[in-house]
CSV table of C-alpha atoms in Angstrom, one decimal:
chain,number,residue,atom,x,y,z
A,1,MET,CA,91.8,123.7,73.6
A,2,PRO,CA,89.3,123.2,76.4
A,3,ASP,CA,87.0,126.1,77.3
A,4,MET,CA,87.7,127.0,80.9
A,5,ASP,CA,84.1,128.0,81.5
A,6,GLU,CA,82.8,124.6,80.7
A,7,ILE,CA,82.4,121.3,82.6
A,8,TYR,CA,83.1,118.2,80.7
A,9,LYS,CA,81.4,114.8,81.0
A,10,VAL,CA,83.8,111.9,81.6
A,11,ASN,CA,81.0,109.4,82.0
A,12,GLU,CA,77.4,109.3,83.2
A,13,ASN,CA,78.4,110.2,86.8
A,14,ILE,CA,81.7,112.1,86.6
A,15,TYR,CA,82.4,115.6,85.3
A,16,ILE,CA,85.6,117.7,85.3
A,17,GLY,CA,86.0,121.4,85.2
A,18,ALA,CA,88.1,124.4,86.0
A,19,TYR,CA,88.1,127.0,88.8
A,20,TRP,CA,84.8,127.3,90.7
A,21,PRO,CA,83.7,130.9,90.1
A,22,ARG,CA,83.9,130.5,86.4
A,23,LEU,CA,81.5,127.5,86.4
A,24,ASN,CA,78.0,128.0,85.4
A,25,PHE,CA,75.7,126.9,88.3
A,26,ASN,CA,72.7,126.7,86.0
A,27,LYS,CA,74.6,124.1,83.9
A,28,LEU,CA,75.6,122.2,87.1
A,29,GLU,CA,71.9,122.0,88.0
A,30,ARG,CA,70.9,121.0,84.5
A,31,GLU,CA,73.5,118.2,84.4
A,32,GLY,CA,72.3,117.0,87.8
A,33,ILE,CA,75.6,117.5,89.7
A,34,THR,CA,75.1,116.5,93.3
A,35,ALA,CA,78.6,116.5,94.7
A,36,ILE,CA,81.8,118.5,94.2
A,37,VAL,CA,85.5,117.7,94.8
A,38,ASN,CA,87.7,120.8,94.9
A,39,LEU,CA,91.4,120.1,94.2
A,40,MET,CA,92.5,123.8,94.2
A,41,ASP,CA,95.6,124.7,96.1
A,42,GLU,CA,93.8,127.4,98.0
A,43,LYS,CA,90.4,127.0,99.6
A,44,LEU,CA,88.8,130.1,98.1
A,45,TYR,CA,85.2,129.1,98.7
A,46,THR,CA,82.7,126.9,100.5
A,47,PRO,CA,79.4,126.4,98.7
A,48,PRO,CA,77.0,126.8,101.7
A,49,TRP,CA,74.2,128.3,99.6
A,50,ARG,CA,73.9,125.4,97.2
A,51,LYS,CA,72.8,121.8,97.9
A,52,TYR,CA,76.0,120.1,97.0
A,53,ALA,CA,78.0,117.5,98.9
A,54,TYR,CA,81.5,119.1,99.1
A,55,LEU,CA,85.0,117.8,99.6
A,56,TYR,CA,88.1,120.0,99.6
A,57,LYS,CA,91.4,118.3,99.0
A,58,GLY,CA,93.7,121.0,97.6
A,59,PHE,CA,97.3,120.5,96.8
A,60,PRO,CA,99.9,122.5,94.8
A,61,ASP,CA,99.5,122.4,91.0
A,62,ASN,CA,103.1,121.2,90.5
A,63,THR,CA,102.7,118.1,92.6
A,64,TYR,CA,100.6,114.9,92.6
A,65,PRO,CA,97.9,114.4,95.2
A,66,PRO,CA,99.0,112.5,98.3
A,67,HIS,CA,98.0,108.9,98.4
A,68,GLU,CA,95.7,109.5,101.4
A,69,TYR,CA,93.9,112.2,99.4
A,70,LEU,CA,93.3,109.9,96.6
A,71,LYS,CA,91.7,107.3,98.8
A,72,GLU,CA,89.4,109.9,100.5
A,73,ILE,CA,88.5,111.4,97.1
A,74,LEU,CA,87.7,108.0,95.6
A,75,ASN,CA,85.6,107.0,98.7
A,76,PHE,CA,83.7,110.3,98.5
A,77,MET,CA,83.0,109.8,94.8
A,78,ASP,CA,82.1,106.2,95.3
A,79,LEU,CA,79.6,107.1,98.0
A,80,HIS,CA,77.9,109.7,95.9
A,81,ILE,CA,77.8,107.7,92.7
A,82,LYS,CA,77.0,104.2,93.8
A,83,GLU,CA,75.1,104.7,97.1
A,84,LYS,CA,73.3,108.0,96.3
A,85,ASN,CA,73.1,107.7,92.5
A,86,GLY,CA,74.6,111.1,92.2
A,87,LYS,CA,76.9,112.9,89.8
A,88,VAL,CA,80.3,114.3,90.9
A,89,LEU,CA,82.2,117.3,89.5
A,90,VAL,CA,86.0,117.3,90.1
A,91,HIS,CA,87.7,120.6,89.6
A,92,CYS,CA,90.9,122.4,90.2
């Protein structure tokens, strides 16, 4: 079973994780995370005090993301990975 306090590396530039406050910011910094996609249903935070690019696209847990969300999320990730050589964390 996954540890909800961890982030998991999908590939060199994409990570997944759970709810934001449980995430370890020191680990995010060590891993070189530069951008965050928040898919939580409720927008419980905005990370103004950290140097992360940030995209909020929340939707209810019992549904799939709308098509227009997917396009925007993928464009955001593409920008930060390909053009800015960054690493993106996607969490819900």
